[in-house]
Amino acid sequence: GGGVAQIFIVWCLCKPFQAMGMGVDLAWRVSMFFPAVLLLIIAVVMKKTCWDTPTAQRFDVSATGKTSKASMWDYLECLKDPR
């Protein structure tokens, strides 16, 4: 799964960092940043390039028949529901 891939990437990066002269602890910690940065880059690219719905680039509240966006109170009202 995804967790195994992240550990494999970190392990593959740790060895080259050690070869560049970093200690084992520092190389492991620095290599942990790579999957996080990669995840953030992919998230930004997906947000900018992917469609939100099959028929529109961005989700539009009016498509559901509503006239305004959800307010903070709407979210709090949902949180009150115990289901």
mmCIF file of C-alpha atoms in Angstrom:
data_model
loop_
_atom_site.group_PDB
_atom_site.id
_atom_site.type_symbol
_atom_site.label_atom_id
_atom_site.label_comp_id
_atom_site.label_asym_id
_atom_site.label_seq_id
_atom_site.Cartn_x
_atom_site.Cartn_y
_atom_site.Cartn_z
ATOM 1 C CA GLY A 1 0.000 0.000 0.000
ATOM 2 C CA GLY A 2 0.874 3.656 0.239
ATOM 3 C CA GLY A 3 2.643 3.270 3.572
ATOM 4 C CA VAL A 4 4.986 0.633 2.196
ATOM 5 C CA ALA A 5 5.785 2.867 -0.788
ATOM 6 C CA GLN A 6 6.609 5.798 1.489
ATOM 7 C CA ILE A 7 8.920 3.712 3.644
ATOM 8 C CA PHE A 8 10.587 2.293 0.503
ATOM 9 C CA ILE A 9 11.140 5.812 -0.890
ATOM 10 C CA VAL A 10 12.589 6.991 2.416
ATOM 11 C CA TRP A 11 14.875 3.969 2.616
ATOM 12 C CA CYS A 12 16.034 4.519 -0.988
ATOM 13 C CA LEU A 13 16.828 8.149 -0.218
ATOM 14 C CA CYS A 14 18.520 7.475 3.097
ATOM 15 C CA LYS A 15 21.430 5.568 1.553
ATOM 16 C CA PRO A 16 22.425 8.334 -0.935
ATOM 17 C CA PHE A 17 22.216 10.948 1.825
ATOM 18 C CA GLN A 18 24.515 8.803 3.939
ATOM 19 C CA ALA A 19 26.892 8.511 0.983
ATOM 20 C CA MET A 20 26.910 12.329 0.771
ATOM 21 C CA GLY A 21 28.316 12.424 4.302
ATOM 22 C CA MET A 22 25.229 12.778 6.491
ATOM 23 C CA GLY A 23 24.918 10.756 9.649
ATOM 24 C CA VAL A 24 22.391 7.933 9.805
ATOM 25 C CA ASP A 25 19.945 9.906 11.970
ATOM 26 C CA LEU A 26 20.107 13.080 9.875
ATOM 27 C CA ALA A 27 19.899 11.199 6.576
ATOM 28 C CA TRP A 28 16.774 9.367 7.778
ATOM 29 C CA ARG A 29 15.126 12.587 8.944
ATOM 30 C CA VAL A 30 15.963 14.511 5.764
ATOM 31 C CA SER A 31 14.701 11.655 3.593
ATOM 32 C CA MET A 32 11.368 11.759 5.487
ATOM 33 C CA PHE A 33 10.661 15.183 3.972
ATOM 34 C CA PHE A 34 10.646 13.869 0.394
ATOM 35 C CA PRO A 35 7.309 11.969 0.566
ATOM 36 C CA ALA A 36 5.686 14.921 2.384
ATOM 37 C CA VAL A 37 6.870 17.453 -0.203
ATOM 38 C CA LEU A 38 5.891 15.117 -3.043
ATOM 39 C CA LEU A 39 2.412 14.707 -1.546
ATOM 40 C CA LEU A 40 1.949 18.485 -1.267
ATOM 41 C CA ILE A 41 3.112 19.076 -4.839
ATOM 42 C CA ILE A 42 0.742 16.417 -6.179
ATOM 43 C CA ALA A 43 -2.149 17.846 -4.123
ATOM 44 C CA VAL A 44 -1.597 21.343 -5.565
ATOM 45 C CA VAL A 45 -1.312 20.016 -9.124
ATOM 46 C CA MET A 46 -4.505 17.974 -8.718
ATOM 47 C CA LYS A 47 -6.382 20.936 -7.253
ATOM 48 C CA LYS A 48 -5.321 23.182 -10.134
ATOM 49 C CA THR A 49 -5.794 20.760 -13.028
ATOM 50 C CA CYS A 50 -8.516 18.254 -12.112
ATOM 51 C CA TRP A 51 -12.252 18.779 -12.482
ATOM 52 C CA ASP A 52 -14.374 18.864 -9.328
ATOM 53 C CA THR A 53 -17.417 17.322 -11.016
ATOM 54 C CA PRO A 54 -17.978 15.428 -14.272
ATOM 55 C CA THR A 55 -19.709 18.454 -15.844
ATOM 56 C CA ALA A 56 -17.802 21.446 -14.468
ATOM 57 C CA GLN A 57 -14.233 22.506 -13.771
ATOM 58 C CA ARG A 58 -15.170 23.907 -10.359
ATOM 59 C CA PHE A 59 -18.087 23.062 -8.089
ATOM 60 C CA ASP A 60 -20.797 25.706 -8.203
ATOM 61 C CA VAL A 61 -23.255 26.000 -5.333
ATOM 62 C CA SER A 62 -26.027 27.140 -7.685
ATOM 63 C CA ALA A 63 -25.908 23.763 -9.443
ATOM 64 C CA THR A 64 -27.548 22.225 -6.361
ATOM 65 C CA GLY A 65 -30.331 24.830 -6.319
ATOM 66 C CA LYS A 66 -28.896 26.823 -3.416
ATOM 67 C CA THR A 67 -28.459 30.574 -3.646
ATOM 68 C CA SER A 68 -25.591 31.022 -1.183
ATOM 69 C CA LYS A 69 -22.535 29.177 0.019
ATOM 70 C CA ALA A 70 -22.552 27.275 3.289
ATOM 71 C CA SER A 71 -21.792 29.372 6.336
ATOM 72 C CA MET A 72 -19.970 28.348 9.490
ATOM 73 C CA TRP A 73 -23.362 27.989 11.218
ATOM 74 C CA ASP A 74 -24.422 25.406 8.636
ATOM 75 C CA TYR A 75 -21.417 23.277 9.539
ATOM 76 C CA LEU A 76 -22.126 23.660 13.259
ATOM 77 C CA GLU A 77 -25.726 22.608 12.648
ATOM 78 C CA CYS A 78 -24.448 19.426 10.992
ATOM 79 C CA LEU A 79 -22.186 18.702 13.938
ATOM 80 C CA LYS A 80 -25.178 18.803 16.286
ATOM 81 C CA ASP A 81 -26.726 15.824 14.509
ATOM 82 C CA PRO A 82 -25.736 12.666 16.457
ATOM 83 C CA ARG A 83 -26.141 10.361 13.458
#
